[in-house]
Short mmCIF file of C-alpha atoms and ligand atoms in Angstrom, two decimals:
data_model
loop_
_atom_site.label_atom_id
_atom_site.label_comp_id
_atom_site.label_asym_id
_atom_site.label_seq_id
_atom_site.Cartn_x
_atom_site.Cartn_y
_atom_site.Cartn_z
CA UNK A 27 -20.73 69.23 -77.57
CA UNK A 28 -21.85 72.51 -76.07
CA UNK A 29 -19.64 73.38 -73.11
CA UNK A 30 -22.67 74.08 -70.91
CA UNK A 31 -24.11 70.62 -71.38
CA UNK A 32 -21.25 69.20 -69.33
CA UNK A 33 -22.11 71.26 -66.30
CA UNK A 34 -23.90 69.91 -63.27
CA UNK A 35 -25.21 71.68 -60.20
CA UNK A 36 -22.62 70.06 -58.01
CA UNK A 37 -19.91 72.11 -56.38
CA UNK A 38 -16.40 70.99 -57.33
CA UNK A 39 -15.14 68.07 -55.33
CA UNK A 40 -12.95 68.62 -52.29
CA UNK A 41 -10.42 65.82 -52.19
CA UNK A 42 -9.38 65.09 -48.66
CA UNK A 43 -6.40 63.18 -47.46
CA UNK A 44 -7.56 61.31 -44.44
CA UNK A 45 -6.39 63.66 -41.70
CA UNK A 46 -4.66 65.86 -44.27
CA UNK A 47 -5.31 69.04 -46.20
CA UNK A 48 -7.78 69.50 -49.07
CA UNK A 49 -6.09 68.87 -52.38
CA UNK A 50 -8.61 70.78 -54.39
CA UNK A 51 -10.65 73.73 -53.28
CA UNK A 52 -14.41 73.38 -53.05
CA UNK A 53 -17.01 75.86 -54.25
CA UNK A 54 -18.46 78.44 -51.91
CA UNK A 55 -21.33 77.51 -49.59
CA UNK A 56 -22.03 81.04 -48.32
CA UNK A 57 -25.60 82.20 -48.11
CA UNK A 58 -26.23 84.74 -50.78
CA UNK A 59 -29.91 85.43 -50.28
CA UNK A 60 -30.57 89.07 -49.39
CA UNK A 61 -31.75 89.58 -45.83
CA UNK A 62 -34.76 91.76 -45.05
CA UNK A 63 -33.92 94.99 -43.24
CA UNK A 64 -35.06 94.60 -39.65
CA UNK A 65 -34.81 95.57 -36.01
CA UNK A 66 -33.52 93.01 -33.53
CA UNK A 67 -35.09 93.61 -30.14
CA UNK A 68 -33.37 91.92 -27.23
CA UNK A 69 -35.50 91.64 -24.10
CA UNK A 70 -33.11 91.09 -21.21
CA UNK A 71 -30.42 93.24 -22.83
CA UNK A 72 -28.25 93.49 -19.70
CA UNK A 73 -28.35 89.78 -18.88
CA UNK A 74 -25.72 87.11 -19.15
CA UNK A 75 -27.03 85.49 -22.30
CA UNK A 76 -27.07 88.80 -24.16
CA UNK A 77 -23.59 89.71 -23.01
CA UNK A 78 -21.96 86.33 -23.54
CA UNK A 79 -23.68 85.02 -26.64
CA UNK A 80 -26.16 87.22 -28.47
CA UNK A 81 -24.30 90.50 -28.89
CA UNK A 82 -21.07 88.72 -29.67
CA UNK A 83 -22.86 86.66 -32.33
CA UNK A 84 -24.43 89.80 -33.79
CA UNK A 85 -21.09 91.56 -33.86
CA UNK A 86 -19.42 88.63 -35.60
CA UNK A 87 -22.25 88.35 -38.10
CA UNK A 88 -21.98 92.06 -38.78
CA UNK A 89 -18.25 91.79 -39.41
CA UNK A 90 -18.73 88.94 -41.87
CA UNK A 91 -21.55 90.73 -43.70
CA UNK A 92 -24.21 88.42 -42.24
CA UNK A 93 -26.63 91.12 -41.05
CA UNK A 94 -29.14 92.97 -43.19
CA UNK A 95 -28.67 96.52 -44.29
CA UNK A 96 -30.14 98.51 -42.68
CA UNK A 97 -30.55 96.88 -39.29
CA UNK A 98 -30.97 98.04 -35.75
CA UNK A 99 -30.39 96.37 -32.40
CA UNK A 100 -32.62 97.58 -29.59
CA UNK A 101 -31.64 96.38 -26.14
CA UNK A 102 -34.52 96.54 -23.67
CA UNK A 103 -34.18 95.92 -19.95
CA UNK A 104 -35.14 97.21 -16.52
CA UNK A 105 -31.80 98.89 -15.74
CA UNK A 106 -31.97 102.63 -15.95
CA UNK A 107 -29.21 103.55 -18.40
CA UNK A 108 -28.66 105.59 -21.52
CA UNK A 109 -27.82 104.25 -24.94
CA UNK A 110 -24.30 105.63 -24.53
CA UNK A 111 -23.81 103.76 -21.24
CA UNK A 112 -25.23 100.59 -22.78
CA UNK A 113 -22.82 100.82 -25.70
CA UNK A 114 -19.88 101.10 -23.26
CA UNK A 115 -21.21 98.17 -21.25
CA UNK A 116 -21.45 95.99 -24.36
CA UNK A 117 -18.03 97.05 -25.60
CA UNK A 118 -16.43 96.06 -22.31
CA UNK A 119 -18.27 92.73 -22.35
CA UNK A 120 -17.05 91.87 -25.83
CA UNK A 121 -13.50 92.87 -24.99
CA UNK A 122 -13.43 90.83 -21.82
CA UNK A 123 -14.93 87.80 -23.56
CA UNK A 124 -12.63 87.85 -26.56
CA UNK A 125 -9.61 89.11 -24.61
CA UNK A 126 -8.96 91.57 -27.44
CA UNK A 127 -9.42 95.27 -27.65
CA UNK A 128 -11.90 96.18 -30.36
CA UNK A 129 -10.66 97.94 -33.44
CA UNK A 130 -12.37 101.28 -33.93
CA UNK A 131 -13.02 100.55 -37.60
CA UNK A 132 -14.94 97.36 -36.70
CA UNK A 133 -16.74 98.74 -33.70
CA UNK A 134 -17.93 102.16 -34.87
CA UNK A 135 -20.20 101.03 -37.73
CA UNK A 136 -21.74 98.35 -35.48
CA UNK A 137 -22.24 100.44 -32.37
CA UNK A 138 -24.06 103.20 -34.20
CA UNK A 139 -26.90 100.65 -34.74
CA UNK A 140 -27.10 99.71 -31.06
CA UNK A 141 -29.75 101.40 -28.89
CA UNK A 142 -31.13 100.96 -25.41
CA UNK A 143 -34.66 101.51 -24.13
CA UNK A 144 -35.73 101.11 -20.50
CA UNK A 145 -38.68 98.82 -19.80
CA UNK A 146 -41.05 100.32 -17.28
CA UNK A 147 -42.52 97.52 -15.15
CA UNK A 148 -44.73 99.95 -13.22
CA UNK A 149 -47.11 100.58 -16.09
CA UNK A 150 -49.87 98.34 -17.47
CA UNK A 151 -48.05 98.11 -20.75
CA UNK A 152 -44.29 98.07 -19.99
CA UNK A 153 -43.23 97.72 -23.62
CA UNK A 154 -45.01 100.76 -25.02
CA UNK A 155 -41.86 102.86 -24.97
CA UNK A 156 -39.95 100.17 -26.83
CA UNK A 157 -42.75 99.98 -29.39
CA UNK A 158 -42.81 103.76 -29.85
CA UNK A 159 -39.04 103.93 -30.23
CA UNK A 160 -39.09 101.14 -32.75
CA UNK A 161 -41.85 102.60 -34.86
CA UNK A 162 -40.05 105.94 -35.13
CA UNK A 163 -36.67 104.34 -35.84
CA UNK A 164 -38.16 101.88 -38.27
CA UNK A 165 -39.62 104.73 -40.25
CA UNK A 166 -36.48 106.89 -40.08
CA UNK A 167 -34.10 104.02 -40.86
CA UNK A 168 -36.27 102.39 -43.57
CA UNK A 169 -36.56 99.10 -41.70
CA UNK A 170 -39.97 98.19 -43.16
CA UNK A 171 -41.30 97.32 -39.72
CA UNK A 172 -39.64 93.89 -39.60
CA UNK A 173 -38.94 92.79 -36.01
CA UNK A 174 -36.99 89.97 -34.50
CA UNK A 175 -37.80 89.67 -30.80
CA UNK A 176 -35.22 87.77 -28.76
CA UNK A 177 -36.32 86.68 -25.28
CA UNK A 178 -33.01 86.57 -23.41
CA UNK A 179 -34.62 86.19 -19.99
CA UNK A 180 -35.13 83.37 -17.48
CA UNK A 181 -37.88 80.98 -18.60
CA UNK A 182 -40.03 81.90 -15.60
CA UNK A 183 -40.56 85.31 -17.24
CA UNK A 184 -41.57 84.04 -20.71
CA UNK A 185 -45.33 84.09 -20.26
CA UNK A 186 -45.45 87.53 -18.68
CA UNK A 187 -43.19 89.06 -21.32
CA UNK A 188 -44.99 87.41 -24.21
CA UNK A 189 -48.30 88.70 -22.88
CA UNK A 190 -46.92 92.23 -22.55
CA UNK A 191 -45.29 92.17 -25.97
CA UNK A 192 -48.53 90.87 -27.41
CA UNK A 193 -50.58 93.60 -25.76
CA UNK A 194 -48.17 96.25 -27.06
CA UNK A 195 -48.82 94.91 -30.55
CA UNK A 196 -45.35 93.48 -31.24
CA UNK A 197 -46.71 90.27 -32.75
CA UNK A 198 -48.90 91.97 -35.34
CA UNK A 199 -47.98 91.95 -39.00
CA UNK A 200 -50.59 94.55 -39.82
CA UNK A 201 -50.60 97.98 -41.38
CA UNK A 202 -49.67 99.68 -38.14
CA UNK A 203 -46.22 98.09 -38.19
CA UNK A 204 -45.91 96.57 -41.62
CA UNK A 205 -43.31 93.86 -42.06
CA UNK A 206 -42.88 90.54 -40.27
CA UNK A 207 -42.58 89.73 -36.60
CA UNK A 208 -40.62 86.74 -35.28
CA UNK A 209 -39.87 85.68 -31.73
CA UNK A 210 -36.87 83.64 -30.54
CA UNK A 211 -37.27 81.60 -27.37
CA UNK A 212 -34.55 79.65 -25.63
CA UNK A 213 -34.99 76.29 -23.97
CA UNK A 214 -36.31 75.05 -21.59
CA UNK A 215 -39.80 75.11 -23.05
CA UNK A 216 -41.60 74.30 -19.82
CA UNK A 217 -40.46 71.92 -17.10
CA UNK A 218 -42.90 69.13 -18.01
CA UNK A 219 -45.63 68.44 -20.53
CA UNK A 220 -48.28 70.50 -18.73
CA UNK A 221 -46.14 73.61 -18.38
CA UNK A 222 -44.95 73.28 -22.01
CA UNK A 223 -48.60 73.23 -23.14
CA UNK A 224 -49.37 76.20 -20.92
CA UNK A 225 -46.44 78.17 -22.32
CA UNK A 226 -47.52 77.37 -25.85
CA UNK A 227 -51.11 78.43 -25.16
CA UNK A 228 -49.86 81.81 -24.00
CA UNK A 229 -47.50 82.34 -26.91
CA UNK A 230 -50.11 81.27 -29.42
CA UNK A 231 -52.53 83.89 -28.12
CA UNK A 232 -50.40 86.36 -30.03
CA UNK A 233 -47.91 84.54 -32.28
CA UNK A 234 -48.52 81.91 -34.95
CA UNK A 235 -46.32 78.78 -35.00
CA UNK A 236 -44.45 80.09 -38.05
CA UNK A 237 -43.50 83.25 -36.11
CA UNK A 238 -41.96 81.24 -33.27
CA UNK A 239 -38.30 80.13 -33.31
CA UNK A 240 -37.52 77.74 -30.43
CA UNK A 241 -33.79 77.37 -30.09
CA UNK A 242 -31.93 74.19 -29.37
CA UNK A 243 -28.41 75.46 -29.95
CA UNK A 244 -27.09 71.90 -30.47
CA UNK A 245 -28.98 71.76 -33.75
CA UNK A 246 -27.03 74.80 -34.94
CA UNK A 247 -23.65 73.17 -34.39
CA UNK A 248 -22.00 72.55 -37.76
CA UNK A 249 -21.27 68.91 -37.01
CA UNK A 250 -24.83 68.20 -35.93
CA UNK A 251 -26.12 69.65 -39.18
CA UNK A 252 -23.53 67.61 -40.97
CA UNK A 253 -25.06 64.41 -39.62
CA UNK A 254 -27.80 64.63 -42.23
CA UNK A 255 -25.31 65.25 -45.04
CA UNK A 256 -23.14 62.42 -43.83
CA UNK A 257 -26.06 60.01 -43.74
CA UNK A 258 -28.06 61.09 -46.75
CA UNK A 259 -25.54 62.55 -49.19
CA UNK A 260 -23.34 59.42 -49.18
CA UNK A 261 -24.48 56.16 -50.68
CA UNK A 262 -22.34 53.90 -48.51
CA UNK A 263 -23.72 54.56 -45.03
CA UNK A 264 -27.49 54.46 -45.40
CA UNK A 265 -27.75 50.78 -46.43
CA UNK A 266 -26.01 49.70 -43.22
CA UNK A 267 -27.65 52.28 -40.93
CA UNK A 268 -30.10 49.91 -39.27
CA UNK A 269 -30.66 47.01 -36.89
CA UNK A 270 -29.16 44.47 -39.30
CA UNK A 271 -25.68 46.02 -39.13
CA UNK A 272 -25.63 48.24 -36.06
CA UNK A 273 -25.21 46.68 -32.66
CA UNK A 274 -25.79 49.76 -30.51
CA UNK A 275 -25.31 53.53 -30.46
CA UNK A 276 -23.68 55.68 -27.79
CA UNK A 277 -24.34 59.40 -27.48
CA UNK A 278 -22.23 61.34 -25.02
CA UNK A 279 -22.37 65.03 -24.08
CA UNK A 280 -19.82 65.56 -21.34
CA UNK A 281 -18.88 68.89 -19.81
CA UNK A 282 -16.08 69.92 -17.48
CA UNK A 283 -18.00 72.93 -16.20
CA UNK A 284 -20.10 72.74 -13.07
CA UNK A 285 -23.35 74.66 -12.56
CA UNK A 286 -21.46 77.97 -12.50
CA UNK A 287 -23.79 80.81 -11.48
CA UNK A 288 -26.96 78.97 -12.57
CA UNK A 289 -27.74 77.08 -9.39
CA UNK A 290 -31.23 78.52 -9.01
CA UNK A 291 -32.22 77.26 -12.45
CA UNK A 292 -30.27 74.01 -12.24
CA UNK A 293 -31.73 73.02 -8.88
CA UNK A 294 -35.13 73.07 -10.59
CA UNK A 295 -33.93 71.38 -13.75
CA UNK A 296 -31.19 68.80 -13.22
CA UNK A 297 -29.50 67.06 -16.11
CA UNK A 298 -32.63 65.35 -17.46
CA UNK A 299 -34.47 68.60 -18.10
CA UNK A 300 -31.35 70.59 -18.91
CA UNK A 301 -29.74 68.25 -21.46
CA UNK A 302 -31.94 65.21 -22.17
CA UNK A 303 -35.33 66.73 -23.01
CA UNK A 304 -33.66 68.78 -25.72
CA UNK A 305 -30.03 68.33 -26.85
CA UNK A 306 -29.73 64.58 -26.23
CA UNK A 307 -33.05 63.70 -27.82
CA UNK A 308 -32.29 65.96 -30.77
CA UNK A 309 -28.95 64.22 -31.32
CA UNK A 310 -30.74 60.90 -31.11
CA UNK A 311 -33.33 62.03 -33.65
CA UNK A 312 -30.69 63.24 -36.10
CA UNK A 313 -28.93 59.89 -35.81
CA UNK A 314 -32.05 57.74 -36.08
CA UNK A 315 -34.48 59.58 -38.37
CA UNK A 316 -35.61 58.39 -41.78
CA UNK A 317 -34.57 60.44 -44.81
CA UNK A 318 -37.05 63.28 -45.34
CA UNK A 319 -38.65 63.44 -48.78
CA UNK A 320 -37.04 66.82 -49.33
CA UNK A 321 -34.53 68.93 -47.40
CA UNK A 322 -37.07 71.37 -46.06
CA UNK A 323 -37.73 72.57 -42.52
CA UNK A 324 -41.06 70.88 -41.98
CA UNK A 325 -40.19 67.65 -43.76
CA UNK A 326 -37.02 67.30 -41.62
CA UNK A 327 -38.93 68.12 -38.46
CA UNK A 328 -41.68 65.65 -39.36
CA UNK A 329 -39.11 62.85 -39.52
CA UNK A 330 -37.59 63.78 -36.18
CA UNK A 331 -41.01 63.75 -34.58
CA UNK A 332 -41.60 60.24 -35.90
CA UNK A 333 -38.46 59.20 -34.03
CA UNK A 334 -39.74 60.73 -30.78
CA UNK A 335 -43.07 58.98 -31.26
CA UNK A 336 -41.39 55.63 -31.72
CA UNK A 337 -39.40 55.87 -28.48
CA UNK A 338 -40.35 52.93 -26.33
CA UNK A 339 -42.00 54.16 -23.11
CA UNK A 340 -39.43 53.92 -20.37
CA UNK A 341 -39.91 50.84 -18.17
CA UNK A 342 -40.25 52.84 -14.96
CA UNK A 343 -40.83 49.59 -13.03
CA UNK A 344 -37.25 48.49 -13.84
CA UNK A 345 -35.70 51.91 -13.91
CA UNK A 346 -32.34 50.81 -12.50
CA UNK A 347 -31.75 48.61 -15.53
CA UNK A 348 -32.23 51.57 -17.86
CA UNK A 349 -31.16 54.70 -16.03
CA UNK A 350 -28.22 55.75 -13.86
CA UNK A 351 -28.30 59.13 -12.15
CA UNK A 352 -25.28 60.78 -10.54
CA UNK A 353 -24.12 63.91 -8.78
CA UNK A 354 -20.55 65.21 -8.62
CA UNK A 355 -18.58 65.56 -5.44
CA UNK A 356 -15.30 67.43 -5.00
CA UNK A 357 -12.59 66.42 -7.41
CA UNK A 358 -9.99 67.70 -9.84
CA UNK A 359 -10.79 69.20 -13.23
CA UNK A 360 -7.99 70.47 -15.47
CA UNK A 361 -5.58 70.26 -12.55
CA UNK A 362 -7.77 72.40 -10.27
CA UNK A 363 -9.65 71.19 -7.21
CA UNK A 364 -13.32 71.98 -7.69
CA UNK A 365 -16.16 71.80 -5.14
CA UNK A 366 -18.89 69.20 -5.19
CA UNK A 367 -22.34 70.11 -6.47
CA UNK A 368 -23.77 70.51 -2.97
CA UNK A 369 -21.00 72.98 -2.10
CA UNK A 370 -21.74 75.22 -5.08
CA UNK A 371 -23.21 78.65 -4.28
CA UNK A 372 -26.98 78.54 -4.27
CA UNK A 373 -27.26 74.74 -4.15
CA UNK A 374 -29.08 73.04 -1.29
CA UNK A 375 -26.52 71.19 0.82
CA UNK A 376 -28.75 68.09 0.72
CA UNK A 377 -29.72 68.48 -2.93
CA UNK A 378 -30.73 65.30 -4.76
CA UNK A 379 -30.62 66.93 -8.17
CA UNK A 380 -28.73 64.78 -10.71
CA UNK A 381 -25.84 66.35 -12.60
CA UNK A 382 -25.20 63.14 -14.56
CA UNK A 383 -27.52 60.71 -16.29
CA UNK A 384 -27.12 57.72 -18.50
CA UNK A 385 -30.17 56.17 -20.12
CA UNK A 386 -30.69 53.14 -22.30
CA UNK A 387 -33.49 53.78 -24.77
CA UNK A 388 -35.07 51.82 -27.59
CA UNK A 389 -37.14 52.77 -30.58
CA UNK A 390 -39.97 50.57 -31.67
CA UNK A 391 -39.73 50.98 -35.40
CA UNK A 392 -38.61 48.92 -38.38
CA UNK A 393 -35.13 50.37 -38.62
CA UNK A 394 -34.10 50.30 -34.96
CA UNK A 395 -36.04 47.49 -33.33
CA UNK A 396 -33.84 45.92 -30.64
CA UNK A 397 -30.90 48.34 -31.01
CA UNK A 398 -30.09 50.07 -27.70
CA UNK A 399 -29.15 53.74 -27.74
CA UNK A 400 -27.09 54.73 -24.70
CA UNK A 401 -27.35 58.41 -23.87
CA UNK A 402 -25.02 59.93 -21.30
CA UNK A 403 -24.49 63.49 -20.20
CA UNK A 404 -22.94 65.08 -17.15
CA UNK A 405 -21.31 68.11 -15.66
CA UNK A 406 -17.80 68.18 -14.20
CA UNK A 407 -16.68 65.20 -16.19
CA UNK A 408 -13.20 64.27 -17.30
CA UNK A 409 -13.26 66.28 -20.49
CA UNK A 410 -15.53 68.45 -22.63
CA UNK A 411 -16.82 66.24 -25.41
CA UNK A 412 -19.92 65.56 -27.47
CA UNK A 413 -19.81 62.44 -29.55
CA UNK A 414 -21.96 59.86 -31.29
CA UNK A 415 -20.42 56.40 -31.55
CA UNK A 416 -22.00 53.74 -33.77
CA UNK A 417 -20.83 50.23 -32.98
CA UNK A 418 -21.46 47.77 -35.78
CA UNK A 419 -22.17 44.08 -35.36
CA UNK A 420 -19.26 41.70 -35.11
CA UNK A 421 -18.33 39.49 -38.04
CA UNK A 422 -19.07 35.77 -37.62
CA UNK A 423 -15.79 34.59 -36.16
CA UNK A 424 -15.55 31.39 -38.20
CA UNK A 425 -12.92 32.03 -40.76
CA UNK A 426 -10.12 32.87 -38.32
CA UNK A 427 -11.11 30.61 -35.43
CA UNK A 428 -8.06 28.38 -35.79
CA UNK A 429 -5.56 31.27 -35.97
CA UNK A 430 -6.93 34.02 -33.75
CA UNK A 431 -7.33 33.60 -30.05
CA UNK A 432 -9.44 36.68 -29.44
CA UNK A 433 -12.74 37.65 -30.96
CA UNK A 434 -12.55 40.29 -33.64
CA UNK A 435 -13.34 43.84 -32.55
CA UNK A 436 -16.38 45.41 -34.16
CA UNK A 437 -16.13 48.40 -36.50
CA UNK A 438 -16.88 51.66 -34.76
CA UNK A 439 -17.82 54.91 -36.43
CA UNK A 440 -17.44 57.96 -34.23
CA UNK A 441 -18.91 61.34 -35.08
CA UNK A 442 -17.26 63.92 -32.86
CA UNK A 443 -19.57 66.90 -32.52
CA UNK A 444 -17.25 69.01 -30.37
CA UNK A 445 -14.49 69.96 -29.77
CA UNK A 446 -12.00 69.05 -32.52
CA UNK A 447 -14.84 68.07 -34.87
CA UNK A 448 -14.01 64.86 -36.70
CA UNK A 449 -15.25 61.53 -38.00
CA UNK A 450 -13.36 58.32 -37.38
CA UNK A 451 -13.89 54.77 -38.55
CA UNK A 452 -12.12 51.90 -36.88
CA UNK A 453 -11.51 48.67 -38.74
CA UNK A 454 -9.21 45.64 -38.66
CA UNK A 455 -6.00 45.16 -40.59
CA UNK A 456 -3.37 42.46 -40.52
CA UNK A 457 -0.21 43.23 -38.62
CA UNK A 458 2.79 42.73 -40.93
CA UNK A 459 4.61 39.47 -40.31
CA UNK A 460 4.27 35.72 -40.68
CA UNK A 461 1.73 35.26 -37.88
CA UNK A 462 -1.91 36.14 -38.37
CA UNK A 463 -2.50 39.01 -36.00
CA UNK A 464 -5.13 41.69 -36.32
CA UNK A 465 -4.73 45.28 -35.42
CA UNK A 466 -7.53 47.86 -35.24
CA UNK A 467 -6.69 51.01 -37.19
CA UNK A 468 -8.56 54.26 -37.45
CA UNK A 469 -9.41 56.36 -40.46
CA UNK A 470 -9.61 59.90 -39.17
CA UNK A 471 -11.16 62.93 -40.83
CA UNK A 472 -10.82 66.33 -39.13
CA UNK A 473 -13.17 69.09 -40.19
CA UNK A 474 -10.38 71.58 -39.58
CA UNK A 475 -8.57 70.03 -42.52
CA UNK A 476 -11.21 71.50 -44.85
CA UNK A 477 -10.37 75.14 -44.74
CA UNK A 478 -13.27 76.28 -46.86
CA UNK A 479 -16.20 78.40 -45.80
CA UNK A 480 -17.02 80.53 -42.81
CA UNK A 481 -17.56 78.49 -39.68
CA UNK A 482 -20.54 80.03 -37.94
CA UNK A 483 -20.93 79.70 -34.19
CA UNK A 484 -24.22 78.18 -33.00
CA UNK A 485 -25.70 81.54 -31.99
CA UNK A 486 -24.63 83.20 -35.23
CA UNK A 487 -26.32 80.39 -37.11
CA UNK A 488 -29.62 80.60 -35.21
CA UNK A 489 -29.84 84.37 -35.57
CA UNK A 490 -29.03 84.17 -39.27
CA UNK A 491 -31.60 81.43 -39.87
CA UNK A 492 -34.22 83.38 -38.03
CA UNK A 493 -33.46 86.45 -40.17
CA UNK A 494 -33.86 84.22 -43.21
CA UNK A 495 -37.11 82.77 -41.88
CA UNK A 496 -35.70 79.23 -42.01
CA UNK A 497 -37.16 76.93 -39.32
CA UNK A 498 -35.01 73.88 -40.11
CA UNK A 499 -32.86 74.10 -36.96
CA UNK A 500 -35.63 75.19 -34.63
CA UNK A 501 -37.86 72.98 -32.57
CA UNK A 502 -41.54 72.68 -33.43
CA UNK A 503 -44.14 72.58 -30.67
CA UNK A 504 -45.21 69.00 -31.44
CA UNK A 505 -41.54 67.98 -31.02
CA UNK A 506 -41.39 69.70 -27.64
CA UNK A 507 -44.51 67.85 -26.54
CA UNK A 508 -43.30 64.45 -27.76
CA UNK A 509 -40.00 64.86 -25.89
CA UNK A 510 -41.80 65.82 -22.68
CA UNK A 511 -44.23 62.91 -23.11
CA UNK A 512 -41.27 60.55 -23.22
CA UNK A 513 -39.39 62.17 -20.36
CA UNK A 514 -42.16 63.12 -17.92
CA UNK A 515 -42.81 59.56 -16.64
CA UNK A 516 -39.05 59.16 -16.05
CA UNK A 517 -38.91 62.44 -14.15
CA UNK A 518 -41.97 61.48 -12.10
CA UNK A 519 -40.47 58.10 -11.27
CA UNK A 520 -37.11 59.59 -10.28
CA UNK A 521 -38.45 62.50 -8.31
CA UNK A 522 -41.08 60.64 -6.35
CA UNK A 523 -39.35 57.33 -5.66
CA UNK A 524 -38.74 56.43 -2.03
CA UNK A 525 -35.09 55.52 -2.43
CA UNK A 526 -34.22 58.68 -4.34
CA UNK A 527 -31.09 59.19 -2.30
CA UNK A 528 -29.81 55.64 -2.91
CA UNK A 529 -30.51 55.97 -6.62
CA UNK A 530 -28.29 59.03 -6.90
CA UNK A 531 -24.73 57.82 -7.38
CA UNK A 532 -21.97 60.20 -6.40
CA UNK A 533 -19.00 60.64 -8.72
CA UNK A 534 -15.81 62.53 -8.32
CA UNK A 535 -15.55 65.71 -10.41
CA UNK A 536 -13.12 65.15 -13.28
CA UNK A 537 -14.15 61.53 -13.91
CA UNK A 538 -16.50 59.86 -16.41
CA UNK A 539 -19.41 59.71 -13.99
CA UNK A 540 -20.47 57.02 -11.53
CA UNK A 541 -19.15 53.50 -11.79
CA UNK A 542 -22.75 52.25 -12.04
CA UNK A 543 -23.02 53.74 -15.54
CA UNK A 544 -19.98 51.79 -16.71
CA UNK A 545 -21.36 48.68 -15.02
CA UNK A 546 -24.61 48.97 -16.94
CA UNK A 547 -22.62 49.03 -20.18
CA UNK A 548 -20.31 46.25 -19.11
CA UNK A 549 -23.22 44.00 -18.09
CA UNK A 550 -24.55 44.37 -21.63
CA UNK A 551 -21.11 43.38 -22.94
CA UNK A 552 -20.20 46.87 -24.19
CA UNK A 553 -17.63 49.53 -23.41
CA UNK A 554 -17.70 53.26 -24.04
CA UNK A 555 -16.16 54.07 -27.39
CA UNK A 556 -15.15 57.61 -26.53
CA UNK A 557 -12.20 58.77 -28.62
C1 BG6 B 3 -27.18 74.34 -22.28
C2 BG6 B 3 -27.35 73.84 -20.88
O1 BG6 B 3 -28.36 74.18 -23.01
O2 BG6 B 3 -26.14 73.62 -22.92
C3 BG6 B 3 -26.07 73.99 -20.11
O3 BG6 B 3 -28.37 74.58 -20.23
C4 BG6 B 3 -24.94 73.33 -20.84
O4 BG6 B 3 -26.19 73.46 -18.80
C5 BG6 B 3 -24.88 73.78 -22.28
O5 BG6 B 3 -23.74 73.69 -20.18
C6 BG6 B 3 -23.87 72.98 -23.07
O6 BG6 B 3 -23.71 73.56 -24.33
P1 BG6 B 3 -22.37 73.39 -25.14
O7 BG6 B 3 -22.64 74.05 -26.44
O8 BG6 B 3 -21.29 74.07 -24.33
O9 BG6 B 3 -22.11 71.93 -25.25
#
């Protein structure tokens, strides 16, 4: 037989000891497609997001060969500074964030691509200078006119900036520029359905949907992406991934941080807009969606949108049975006393903004009819953790009824998204000995035990995907609208109800949120399955 006829397209198997090291190395999963030369324009180049996430991600991508050649980064902001001063500012930021001093050999090749242009807000067209600079540089550096525009500014500025960029011709893919133009926008996309539609109308005046990359950085987390592989690349899970075998699902995104320096934004947002409209509903969609016909951006996004459409409208008349809201008061986190939300700088001392929410939601579709999904997220909680726990139905307790006093615990599958990414499955075994006693044991797989591949941070991944023109991990406008359609009635009910103060349950910082959330679970006969 010809040697080639034995080959398949599969990468070699990685054999994993549960919790141990790979026994056989897997094939490479690195992207090898060439990237188009391009200029990355960061609007809001002196801001926090640029300093803390974007530039660091670009620098890391550059070091691992994940940026095109040639490329250019153009920082644009209102601060009056030179390119030299901007380079120093960025260098200091990276060093203070990583706690390491940069090696000259890493830094020099990167920094020579970094430029700064001042935006002039006094003129009718504040981005003209940026456009002129880019056109000249694009020609001189052979960048083919390709532009990636990153809006690293507060959401309140989106419409104005988009309009100005549009007027300065940044969106055009015509002869004047040549090359493609893509724009990256961070959440939140509006603060309700109306404002999301308004934002979209403004963006679409200049950019087509396929030029827009709406980030939900949770989708770019390795373990979130892995949810689809876990579900659809393994034969054993999909047959039991439905109402016949699953009792309920718990999705937790807990943080130890408070509002930090973002009080102005957070006072307008609260946890429902900040975490539920986007990250929590995206996690739910990845857990609940049907298999797409093909692993392609629009087919995957179509399936997620079907999940959003099947969400049962929230019973706002019985909101207390389905939603618990909380706000943290002073407590201890990581051994440090931390102030309550109302004592944070910039927060109204009588603020009724929730920093914790737990919601019970249902989907009215064939797969999930009757299966509750409990979503919980909060700031200043006991630990930083994002996790999806699937609790399976109990076995009929007939066989052992004469020998076991207790009911048999259900199987629980936990997908830990962060930190310490892992997958665990709990099941029953017999304790050694003459008596019949059961003991739950856990099969535990840690991602860190597979030492293959480059682990990309979420921001590295989104920038890389945008450079590749891959929309898979970005949110489509119809998805944004569906999520707001589901959430807006809840927000209206919470924000306009007469007993708003009584419905906001206080919880001590450093705990798992208000007791009322645990009570809601307990009343249903469940307990949190957090690892
Ligand atoms: C952001 C929210 O989208 O996600 C923040 O605006 C939150 O309030 C953050 O802290 C959490 O992200 P991560 O990746 O740290 O879980």
